[in-house]
């Protein structure tokens, strides 16, 4: 399996697992921050996607273009 296909498969597997974990949540559960020590699930979904983009796609794919430059500030 080539590197691109492997990365795509790993990312999809991770995203599917995350979707399974979040399945019992209601829409309202994604928005509020329940306590100061816990970020909402919606932030975690964005953070893991940004992490993959910043530490896998950007450094290893020379023509990769960031989805949004502000994500590094929002999710780091």
XYZ file of C-alpha atoms in Angstrom:
76
model
C 0.000 0.000 0.000
C 1.461 3.380 -0.898
C 1.946 6.119 1.686
C -0.954 8.278 0.473
C -3.403 5.402 0.606
C -2.151 4.308 4.024
C -2.527 7.816 5.483
C -5.986 8.143 3.996
C -7.003 4.789 5.480
C -5.598 5.642 8.916
C -7.322 9.021 8.952
C -10.661 7.512 7.897
C -10.332 4.800 10.557
C -9.631 7.412 13.226
C -12.540 9.607 12.066
C -14.929 6.636 12.025
C -13.882 5.709 15.570
C -14.425 9.291 16.691
C -17.856 9.339 15.055
C -18.761 6.125 16.877
C -17.707 7.615 20.223
C -19.754 10.762 19.547
C -22.831 8.931 18.233
C -24.804 9.042 21.525
C -24.298 12.802 21.870
C -27.036 15.282 21.060
C -26.320 18.341 18.891
C -26.351 20.513 22.014
C -23.574 18.414 23.548
C -21.089 19.603 20.936
C -21.180 23.282 21.819
C -20.922 24.131 25.533
C -17.766 23.751 27.560
C -18.984 21.720 30.566
C -16.171 22.790 32.900
C -13.005 24.860 32.661
C -10.942 21.638 32.410
C -12.886 20.061 29.546
C -13.179 21.227 25.960
C -16.365 20.463 24.031
C -16.394 17.511 21.615
C -16.654 19.848 18.619
C -13.286 21.396 19.559
C -11.697 17.946 19.871
C -12.954 16.965 16.424
C -11.417 20.111 14.978
C -8.198 19.661 16.951
C -7.563 16.120 15.736
C -8.245 17.168 12.145
C -5.899 20.160 12.475
C -3.251 17.943 14.103
C -3.354 15.535 11.158
C -3.134 18.426 8.722
C -0.317 20.234 10.565
C 1.887 17.262 11.470
C 1.241 14.782 8.663
C -0.080 16.460 5.540
C 1.742 19.790 5.581
C 5.289 18.536 6.281
C 5.154 15.437 4.082
C 3.196 16.615 1.036
C 5.073 19.473 -0.605
C 2.103 20.870 -2.555
C -0.364 20.612 0.322
C -2.310 23.816 0.991
C -3.693 24.512 4.454
C -7.455 24.527 4.736
C -7.380 27.612 6.986
C -4.346 29.460 8.375
C -6.272 30.364 11.552
C -6.679 26.721 12.599
C -3.172 26.644 14.080
C -4.226 29.389 16.494
C -7.663 27.947 17.224
C -6.669 24.338 17.820
C -3.156 24.566 19.238
